[in-house]
Tab-separated table of C-alpha atoms and ligand atoms in Angstrom:
chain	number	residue	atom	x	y	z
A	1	UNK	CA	-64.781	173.221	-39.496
A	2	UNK	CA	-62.959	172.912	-42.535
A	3	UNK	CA	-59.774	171.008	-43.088
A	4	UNK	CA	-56.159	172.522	-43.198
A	5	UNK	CA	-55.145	170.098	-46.070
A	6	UNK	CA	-57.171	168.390	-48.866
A	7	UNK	CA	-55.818	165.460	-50.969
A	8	UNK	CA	-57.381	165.963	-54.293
A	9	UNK	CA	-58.018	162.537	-56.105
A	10	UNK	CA	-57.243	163.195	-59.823
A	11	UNK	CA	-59.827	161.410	-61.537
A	12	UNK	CA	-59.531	162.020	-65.453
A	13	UNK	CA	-57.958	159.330	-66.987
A	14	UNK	CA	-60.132	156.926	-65.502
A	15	UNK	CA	-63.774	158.456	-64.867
A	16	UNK	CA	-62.932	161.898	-67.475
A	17	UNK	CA	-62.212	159.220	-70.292
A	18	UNK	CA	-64.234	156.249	-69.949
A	19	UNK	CA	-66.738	157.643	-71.858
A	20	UNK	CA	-65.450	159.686	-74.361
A	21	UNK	CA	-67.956	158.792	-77.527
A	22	UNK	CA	-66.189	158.308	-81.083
A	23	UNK	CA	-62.240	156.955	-82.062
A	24	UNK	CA	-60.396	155.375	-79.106
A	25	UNK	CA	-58.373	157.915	-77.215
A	26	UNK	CA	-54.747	156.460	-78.013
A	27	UNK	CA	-52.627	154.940	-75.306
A	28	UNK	CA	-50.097	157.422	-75.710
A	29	UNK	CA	-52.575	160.556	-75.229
A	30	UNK	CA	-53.894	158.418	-72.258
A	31	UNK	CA	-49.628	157.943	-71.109
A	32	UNK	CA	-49.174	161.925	-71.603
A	33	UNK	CA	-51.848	162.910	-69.699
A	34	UNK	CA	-51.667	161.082	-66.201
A	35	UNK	CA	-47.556	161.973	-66.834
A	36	UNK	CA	-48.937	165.660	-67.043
A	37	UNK	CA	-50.815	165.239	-64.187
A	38	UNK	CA	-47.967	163.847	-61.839
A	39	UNK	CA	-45.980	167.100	-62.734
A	40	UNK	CA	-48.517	169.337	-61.492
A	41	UNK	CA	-48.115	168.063	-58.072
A	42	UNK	CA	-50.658	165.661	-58.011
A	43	UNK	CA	-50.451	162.454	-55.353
A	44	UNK	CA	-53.386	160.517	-56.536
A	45	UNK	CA	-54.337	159.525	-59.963
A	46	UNK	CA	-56.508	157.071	-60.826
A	47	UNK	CA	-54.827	155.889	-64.274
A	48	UNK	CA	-56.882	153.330	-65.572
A	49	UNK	CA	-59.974	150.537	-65.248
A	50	UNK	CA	-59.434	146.841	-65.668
A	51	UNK	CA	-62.986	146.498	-66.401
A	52	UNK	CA	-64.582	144.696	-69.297
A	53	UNK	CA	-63.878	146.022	-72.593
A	54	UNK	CA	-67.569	145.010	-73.745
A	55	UNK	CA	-68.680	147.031	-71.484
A	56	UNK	CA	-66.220	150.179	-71.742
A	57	UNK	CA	-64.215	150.122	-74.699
A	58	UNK	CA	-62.292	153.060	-73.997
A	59	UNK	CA	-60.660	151.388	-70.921
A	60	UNK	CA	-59.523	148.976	-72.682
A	61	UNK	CA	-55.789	149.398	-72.928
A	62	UNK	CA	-55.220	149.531	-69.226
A	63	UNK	CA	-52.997	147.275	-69.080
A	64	UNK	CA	-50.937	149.552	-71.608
A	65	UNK	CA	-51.304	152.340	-70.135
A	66	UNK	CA	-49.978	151.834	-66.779
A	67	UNK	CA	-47.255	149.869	-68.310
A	68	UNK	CA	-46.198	153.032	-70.336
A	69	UNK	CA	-46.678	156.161	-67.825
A	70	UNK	CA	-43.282	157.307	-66.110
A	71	UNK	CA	-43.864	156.622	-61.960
A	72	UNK	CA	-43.222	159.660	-60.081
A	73	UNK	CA	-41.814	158.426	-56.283
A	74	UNK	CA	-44.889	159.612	-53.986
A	75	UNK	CA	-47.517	159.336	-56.578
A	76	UNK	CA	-50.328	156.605	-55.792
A	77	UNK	CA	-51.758	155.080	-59.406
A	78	UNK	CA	-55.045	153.814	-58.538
A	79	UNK	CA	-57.409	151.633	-61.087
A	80	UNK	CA	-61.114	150.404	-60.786
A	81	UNK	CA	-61.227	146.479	-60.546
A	82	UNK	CA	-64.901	145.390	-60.408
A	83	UNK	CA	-63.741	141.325	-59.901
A	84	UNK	CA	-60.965	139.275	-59.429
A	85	UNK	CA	-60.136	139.564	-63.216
A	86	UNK	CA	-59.831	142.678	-62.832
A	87	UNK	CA	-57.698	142.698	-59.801
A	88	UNK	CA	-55.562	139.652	-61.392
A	89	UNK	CA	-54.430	142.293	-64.287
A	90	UNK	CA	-54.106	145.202	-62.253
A	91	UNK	CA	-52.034	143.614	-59.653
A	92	UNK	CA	-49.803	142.338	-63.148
A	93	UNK	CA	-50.123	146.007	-63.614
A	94	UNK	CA	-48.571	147.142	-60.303
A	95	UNK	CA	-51.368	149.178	-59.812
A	96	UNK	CA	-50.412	150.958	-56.311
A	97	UNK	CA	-54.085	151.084	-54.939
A	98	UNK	CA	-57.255	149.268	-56.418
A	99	UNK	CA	-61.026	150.212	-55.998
A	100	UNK	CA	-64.605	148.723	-56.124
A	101	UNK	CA	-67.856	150.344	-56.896
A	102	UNK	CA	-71.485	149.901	-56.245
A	103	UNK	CA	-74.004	152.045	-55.604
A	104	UNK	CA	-76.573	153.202	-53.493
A	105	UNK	CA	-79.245	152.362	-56.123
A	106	UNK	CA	-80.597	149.099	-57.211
A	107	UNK	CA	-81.469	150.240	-60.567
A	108	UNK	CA	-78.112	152.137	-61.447
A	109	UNK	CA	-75.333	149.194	-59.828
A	110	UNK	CA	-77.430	146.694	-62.496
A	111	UNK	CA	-77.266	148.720	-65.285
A	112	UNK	CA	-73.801	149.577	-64.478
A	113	UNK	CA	-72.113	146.182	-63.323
A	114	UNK	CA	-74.484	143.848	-63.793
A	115	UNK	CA	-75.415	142.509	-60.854
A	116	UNK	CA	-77.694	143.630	-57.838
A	117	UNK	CA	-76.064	146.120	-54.268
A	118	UNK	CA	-75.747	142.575	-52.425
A	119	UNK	CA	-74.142	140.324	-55.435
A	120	UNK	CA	-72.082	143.377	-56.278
A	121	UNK	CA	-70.543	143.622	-52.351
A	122	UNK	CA	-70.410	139.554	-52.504
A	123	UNK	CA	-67.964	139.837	-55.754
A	124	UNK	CA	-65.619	142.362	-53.656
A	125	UNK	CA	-64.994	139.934	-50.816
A	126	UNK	CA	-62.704	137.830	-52.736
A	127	UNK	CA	-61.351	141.397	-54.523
A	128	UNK	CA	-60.717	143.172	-51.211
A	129	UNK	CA	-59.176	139.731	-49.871
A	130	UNK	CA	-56.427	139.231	-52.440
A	131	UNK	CA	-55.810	143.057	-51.826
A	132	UNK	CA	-54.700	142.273	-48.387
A	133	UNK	CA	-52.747	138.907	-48.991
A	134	UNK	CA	-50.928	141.442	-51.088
A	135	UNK	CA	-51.159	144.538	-49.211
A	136	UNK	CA	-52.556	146.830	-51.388
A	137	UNK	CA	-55.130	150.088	-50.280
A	138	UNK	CA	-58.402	148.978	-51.752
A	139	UNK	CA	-61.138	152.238	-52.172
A	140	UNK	CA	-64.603	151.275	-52.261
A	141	UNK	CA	-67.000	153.816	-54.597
A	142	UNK	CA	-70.646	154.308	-53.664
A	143	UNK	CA	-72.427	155.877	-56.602
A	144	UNK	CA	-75.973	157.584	-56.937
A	145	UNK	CA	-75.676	158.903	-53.397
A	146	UNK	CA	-77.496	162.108	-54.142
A	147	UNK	CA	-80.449	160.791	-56.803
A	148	UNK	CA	-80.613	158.120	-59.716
A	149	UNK	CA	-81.215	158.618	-63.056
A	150	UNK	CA	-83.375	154.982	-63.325
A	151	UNK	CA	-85.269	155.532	-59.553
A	152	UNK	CA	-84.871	159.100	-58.773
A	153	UNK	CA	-84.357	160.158	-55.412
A	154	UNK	CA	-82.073	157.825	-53.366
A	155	UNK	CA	-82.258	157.567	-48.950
A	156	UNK	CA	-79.231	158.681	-47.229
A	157	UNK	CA	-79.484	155.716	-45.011
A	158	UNK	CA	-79.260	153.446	-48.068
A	159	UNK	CA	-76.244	155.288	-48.932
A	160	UNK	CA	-74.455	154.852	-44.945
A	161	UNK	CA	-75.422	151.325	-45.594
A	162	UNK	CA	-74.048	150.720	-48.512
A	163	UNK	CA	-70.703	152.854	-47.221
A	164	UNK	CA	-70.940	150.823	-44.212
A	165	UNK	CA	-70.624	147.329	-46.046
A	166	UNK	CA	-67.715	149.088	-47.835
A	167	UNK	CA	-65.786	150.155	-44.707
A	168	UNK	CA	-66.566	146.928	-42.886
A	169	UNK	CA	-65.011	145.023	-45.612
A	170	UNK	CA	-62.361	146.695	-45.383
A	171	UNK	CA	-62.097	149.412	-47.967
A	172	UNK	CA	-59.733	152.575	-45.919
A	173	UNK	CA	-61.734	154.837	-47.861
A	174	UNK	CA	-65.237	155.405	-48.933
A	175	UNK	CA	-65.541	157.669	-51.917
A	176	UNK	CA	-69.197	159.093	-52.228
A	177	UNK	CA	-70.085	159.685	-55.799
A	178	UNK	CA	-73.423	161.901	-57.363
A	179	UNK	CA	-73.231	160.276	-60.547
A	180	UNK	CA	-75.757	162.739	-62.240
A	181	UNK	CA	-74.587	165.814	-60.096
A	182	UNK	CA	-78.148	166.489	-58.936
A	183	UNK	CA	-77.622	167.621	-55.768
A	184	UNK	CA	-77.526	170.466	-53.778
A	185	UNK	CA	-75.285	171.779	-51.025
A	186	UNK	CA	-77.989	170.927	-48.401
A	187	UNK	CA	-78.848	167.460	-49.864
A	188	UNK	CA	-74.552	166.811	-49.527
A	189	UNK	CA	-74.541	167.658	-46.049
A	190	UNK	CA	-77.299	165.981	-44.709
A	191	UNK	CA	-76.236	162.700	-46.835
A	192	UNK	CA	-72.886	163.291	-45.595
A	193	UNK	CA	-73.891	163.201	-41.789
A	194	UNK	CA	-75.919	159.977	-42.816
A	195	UNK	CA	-72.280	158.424	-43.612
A	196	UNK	CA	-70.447	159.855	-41.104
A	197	UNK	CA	-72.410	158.194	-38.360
A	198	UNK	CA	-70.810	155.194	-38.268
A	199	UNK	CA	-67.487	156.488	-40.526
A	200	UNK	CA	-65.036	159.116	-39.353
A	201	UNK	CA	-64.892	161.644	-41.734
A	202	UNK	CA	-61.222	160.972	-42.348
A	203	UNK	CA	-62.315	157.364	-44.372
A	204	UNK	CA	-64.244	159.496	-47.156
A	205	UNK	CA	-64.205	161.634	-49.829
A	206	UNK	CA	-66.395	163.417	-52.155
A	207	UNK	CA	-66.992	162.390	-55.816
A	208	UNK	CA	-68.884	165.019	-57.399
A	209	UNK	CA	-70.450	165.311	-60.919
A	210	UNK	CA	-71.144	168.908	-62.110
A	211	UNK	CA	-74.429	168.408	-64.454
A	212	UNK	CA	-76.768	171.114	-62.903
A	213	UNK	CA	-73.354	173.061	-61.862
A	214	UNK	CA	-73.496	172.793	-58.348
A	215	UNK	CA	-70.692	170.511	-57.499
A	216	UNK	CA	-68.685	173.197	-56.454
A	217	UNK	CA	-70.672	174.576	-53.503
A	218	UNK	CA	-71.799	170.932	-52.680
A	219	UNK	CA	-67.732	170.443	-51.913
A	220	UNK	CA	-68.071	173.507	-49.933
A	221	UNK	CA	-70.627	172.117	-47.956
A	222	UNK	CA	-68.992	169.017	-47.103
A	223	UNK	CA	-65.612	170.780	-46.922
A	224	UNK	CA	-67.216	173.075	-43.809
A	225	UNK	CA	-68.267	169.748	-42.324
A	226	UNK	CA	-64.394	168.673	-42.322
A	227	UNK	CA	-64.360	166.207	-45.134
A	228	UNK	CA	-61.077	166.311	-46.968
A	229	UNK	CA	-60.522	164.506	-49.907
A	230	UNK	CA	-62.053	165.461	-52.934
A	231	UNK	CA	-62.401	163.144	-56.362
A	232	UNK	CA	-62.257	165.990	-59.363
A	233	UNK	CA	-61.453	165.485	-63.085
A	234	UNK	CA	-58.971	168.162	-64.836
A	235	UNK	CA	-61.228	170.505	-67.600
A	236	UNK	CA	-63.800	168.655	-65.916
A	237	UNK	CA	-64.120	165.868	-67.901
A	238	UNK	CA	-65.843	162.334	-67.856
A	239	UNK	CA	-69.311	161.096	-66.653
A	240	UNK	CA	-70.418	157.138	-66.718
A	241	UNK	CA	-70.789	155.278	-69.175
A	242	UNK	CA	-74.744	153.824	-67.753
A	243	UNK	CA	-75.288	157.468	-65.867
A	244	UNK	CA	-78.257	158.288	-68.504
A	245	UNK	CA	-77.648	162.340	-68.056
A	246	UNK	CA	-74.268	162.021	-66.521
A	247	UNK	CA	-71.951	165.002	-67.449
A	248	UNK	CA	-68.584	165.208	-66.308
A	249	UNK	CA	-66.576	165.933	-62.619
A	250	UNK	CA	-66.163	168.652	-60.859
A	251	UNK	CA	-62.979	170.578	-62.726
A	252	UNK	CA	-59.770	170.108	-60.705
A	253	UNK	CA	-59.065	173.573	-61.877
A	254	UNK	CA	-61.923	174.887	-60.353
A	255	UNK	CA	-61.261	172.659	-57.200
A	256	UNK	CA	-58.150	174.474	-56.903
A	257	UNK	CA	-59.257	177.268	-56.976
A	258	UNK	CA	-61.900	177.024	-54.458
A	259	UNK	CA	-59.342	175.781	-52.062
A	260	UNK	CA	-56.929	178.527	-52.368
A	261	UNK	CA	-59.667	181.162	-51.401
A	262	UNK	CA	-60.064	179.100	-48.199
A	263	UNK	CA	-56.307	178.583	-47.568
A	264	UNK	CA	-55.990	175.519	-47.756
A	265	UNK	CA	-53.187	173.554	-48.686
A	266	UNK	CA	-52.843	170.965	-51.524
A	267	UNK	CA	-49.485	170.982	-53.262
A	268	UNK	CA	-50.456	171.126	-56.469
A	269	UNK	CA	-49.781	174.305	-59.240
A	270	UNK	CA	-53.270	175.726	-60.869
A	271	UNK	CA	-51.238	177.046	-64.055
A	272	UNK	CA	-50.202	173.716	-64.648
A	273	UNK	CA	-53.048	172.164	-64.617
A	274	UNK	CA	-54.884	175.076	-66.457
A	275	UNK	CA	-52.136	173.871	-69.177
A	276	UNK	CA	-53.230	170.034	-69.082
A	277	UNK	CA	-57.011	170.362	-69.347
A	278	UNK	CA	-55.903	173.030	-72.250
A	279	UNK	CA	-54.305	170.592	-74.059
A	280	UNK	CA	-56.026	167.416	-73.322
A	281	UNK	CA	-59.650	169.565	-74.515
A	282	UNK	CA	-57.423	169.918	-77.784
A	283	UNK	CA	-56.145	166.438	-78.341
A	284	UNK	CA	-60.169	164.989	-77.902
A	285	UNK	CA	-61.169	168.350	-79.668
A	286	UNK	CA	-63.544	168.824	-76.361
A	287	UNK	CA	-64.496	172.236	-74.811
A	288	UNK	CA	-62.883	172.835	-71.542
A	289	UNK	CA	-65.608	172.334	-68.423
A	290	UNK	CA	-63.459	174.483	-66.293
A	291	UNK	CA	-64.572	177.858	-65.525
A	292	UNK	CA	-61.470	178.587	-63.687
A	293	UNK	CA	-59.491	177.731	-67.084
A	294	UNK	CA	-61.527	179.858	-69.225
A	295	UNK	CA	-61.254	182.716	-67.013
A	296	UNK	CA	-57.026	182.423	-66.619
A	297	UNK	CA	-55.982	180.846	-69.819
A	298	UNK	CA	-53.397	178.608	-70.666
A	299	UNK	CA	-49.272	180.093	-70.523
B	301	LIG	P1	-70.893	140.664	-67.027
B	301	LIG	O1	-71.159	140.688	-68.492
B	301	LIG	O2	-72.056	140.493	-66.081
B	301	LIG	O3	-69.780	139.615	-66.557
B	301	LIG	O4	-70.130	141.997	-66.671
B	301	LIG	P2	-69.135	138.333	-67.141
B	301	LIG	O5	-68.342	137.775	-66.003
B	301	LIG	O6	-70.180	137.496	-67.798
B	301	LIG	O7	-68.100	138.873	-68.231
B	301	LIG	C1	-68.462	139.309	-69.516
B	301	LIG	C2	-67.217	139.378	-70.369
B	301	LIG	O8	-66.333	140.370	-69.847
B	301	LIG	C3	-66.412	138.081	-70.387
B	301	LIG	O9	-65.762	138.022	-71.644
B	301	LIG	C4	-65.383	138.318	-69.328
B	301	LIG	O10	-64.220	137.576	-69.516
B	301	LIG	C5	-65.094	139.777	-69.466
B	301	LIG	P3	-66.220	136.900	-72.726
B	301	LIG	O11	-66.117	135.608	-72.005
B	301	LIG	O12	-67.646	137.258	-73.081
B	301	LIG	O13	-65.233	137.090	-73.841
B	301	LIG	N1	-64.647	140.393	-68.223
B	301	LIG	C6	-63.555	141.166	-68.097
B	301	LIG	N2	-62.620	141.562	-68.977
B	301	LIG	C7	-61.637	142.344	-68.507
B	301	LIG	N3	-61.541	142.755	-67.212
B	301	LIG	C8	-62.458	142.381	-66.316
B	301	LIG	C9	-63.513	141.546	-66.753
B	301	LIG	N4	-64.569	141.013	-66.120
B	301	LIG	C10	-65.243	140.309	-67.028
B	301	LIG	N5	-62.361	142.800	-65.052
B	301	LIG	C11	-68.731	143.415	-65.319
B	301	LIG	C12	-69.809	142.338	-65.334
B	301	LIG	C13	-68.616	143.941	-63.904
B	301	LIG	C14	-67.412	142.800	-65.768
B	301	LIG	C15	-69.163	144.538	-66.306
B	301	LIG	O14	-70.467	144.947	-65.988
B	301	LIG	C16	-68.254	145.724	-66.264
B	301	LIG	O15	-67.098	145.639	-66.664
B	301	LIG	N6	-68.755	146.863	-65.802
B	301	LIG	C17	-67.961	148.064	-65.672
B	301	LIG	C18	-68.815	149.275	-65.843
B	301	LIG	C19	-67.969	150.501	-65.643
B	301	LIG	O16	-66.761	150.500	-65.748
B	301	LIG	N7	-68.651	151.629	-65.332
B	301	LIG	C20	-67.983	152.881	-65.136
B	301	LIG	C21	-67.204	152.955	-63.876
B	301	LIG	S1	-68.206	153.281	-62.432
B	301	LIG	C22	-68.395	154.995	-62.441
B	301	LIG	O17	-68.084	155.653	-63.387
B	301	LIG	C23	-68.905	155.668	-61.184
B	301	LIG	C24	-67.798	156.358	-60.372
B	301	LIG	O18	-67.116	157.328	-61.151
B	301	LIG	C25	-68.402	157.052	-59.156
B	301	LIG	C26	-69.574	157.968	-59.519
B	301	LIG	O19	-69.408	158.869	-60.324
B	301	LIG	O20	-70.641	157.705	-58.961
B	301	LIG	C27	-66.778	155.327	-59.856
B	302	LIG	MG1	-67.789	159.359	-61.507
């Protein structure tokens, strides 16, 4: 059945801008925006990514940016940390709450970090160790969990295995990203179940693209299964940077409003954040992904 409260992981300033093509967003748009987002009522923001800037120049102020943005007591400010560099500078950061990624695809976790599924979870040892010497939440993303753009169709099991490495290691939560948004509500539920064999359903959270437009009634799908926490990115922005095809989130507008019609609870206001995906679409000069926007307009 579905949940009575959803914690909605905001996702833009991370995943919505990483790979914005063009100028270098600034550091103060980036420092407006997750400030924005904190005053619509949102508890989890994931702010930056301390990964290489070779690799993804527009992340490449992170340091920066958390250093600039005003803390709001309750709200967790989450960054990506792929190695112990990255940890090393988000922890000088004071990053509240790290996460690693791999995927469920060989292809897609080389092209994206470099490394194969078993190097990649061999790295986060060390990560997810200095994470508890200091006692910070560690997430652990699994990516491709739906399809791939480089091999196509991708196993559920090889998506609860990869999970399961996650969760073993100790990551509390196991987000499960479709990087291309290919799939459909069916495909979500039945991958789902694959995960939640061996994790309770508490420990994960959807992560879902919007490329072929069916992210929303995927979430519904998992939602009715009792999942609650959902990754979405305000105007739905963002995609990967190595996702060949990959469009952006699932709107947090849209999100919203999908809850509400259920009734269930989130603490966050939808005209404010119909105001912040207005006005971040006008500082990058972007058209807003958010049907839910378009149809109620900014006040
Ligand atoms: P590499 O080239 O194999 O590693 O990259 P390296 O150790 O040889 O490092 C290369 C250079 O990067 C070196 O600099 C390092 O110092 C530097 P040089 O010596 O050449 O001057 N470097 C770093 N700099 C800053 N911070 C660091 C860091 N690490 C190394 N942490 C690496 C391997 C993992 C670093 C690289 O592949 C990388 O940064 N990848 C990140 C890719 C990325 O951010 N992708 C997008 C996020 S994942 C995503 O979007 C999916 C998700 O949304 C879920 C979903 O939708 O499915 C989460
Ligand atoms: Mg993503």
């Amino acid at each position: 059945s579905f949940p009575s409260q959803v914690r909605v992981f905001e996702m833009s300033p991370r995943d919505g801008l990483q790979n914005e093509p063009g100028e270098l967003i600034t550091t103060a748009v980036k420092i407006e925006l997750i400030n924005r987002l904190s005053a619509c009522g949102l508890s989890h923001i994931e702010a930056a990514s301390f990964v290489s800037p070779k690799w993804v120049p527009q992340m490449g102020d992170a340091s920066e940016v958390m250093a600039g943005i005003t803390r709001k007591a309750g709200v967790t400010y989450a960054a990506l940390t792929p190695n112990l560099k990255g940890v090393e500078s988000a922890f000088a950061a004071e990053v509240d709450e790290i996460a690693v990624f791999s995927a469920a695809s060989e292809a897609f976790t080389q092209k994206n970090i470099n490394c194969s599924i078993a190097e990649s979870l061999a790295r986060f040892e060390p990560v997810l160790e200095a994470a508890r010497n200091k006692g910070i939440k560690v997430r652990g993303y699994v990516s491709t969990v739906m399809g791939c753009p480089y091999q196509g169709d991708v196993d559920p099991k090889q998506v609860a295995q990869v999970a399961n490495a996650l969760y073993a290691m100790g990551c509390y939560e196991i987000s499960l990203g479709d990087t291309i948004g290919v799939g459909t509500p069916l495909k979500a539920k039945r991958m789902l179940e694959a995960v939640n064999r061996d994790i309770p359903m508490n420990n994960l959270a959807a992560h879902f693209h919007d490329t072929y437009g069916q992210a929303i009634g995927n979430l519904y799908a998992v939602l009715e299964e009792g999942l609650a926490v959902v990754d979405a990115s305000v105007a739905g922005l963002g995609g990967c940077p190595y996702a060949r095809g990959a469009s952006g989130n699932v709107a947090t507008e849209d999100v919203l409003y999908l809850l509400q019609g259920l009734g269930i609870e989130t603490g966050i206001n939808l005209q404010d954040l119909i105001n912040t995906g207005d006005w971040i679409t006008r500082q990058l000069k972007r058209a807003n992904g958010s049907k839910v926007a378009l149809a109620l307009g900014a006040q």
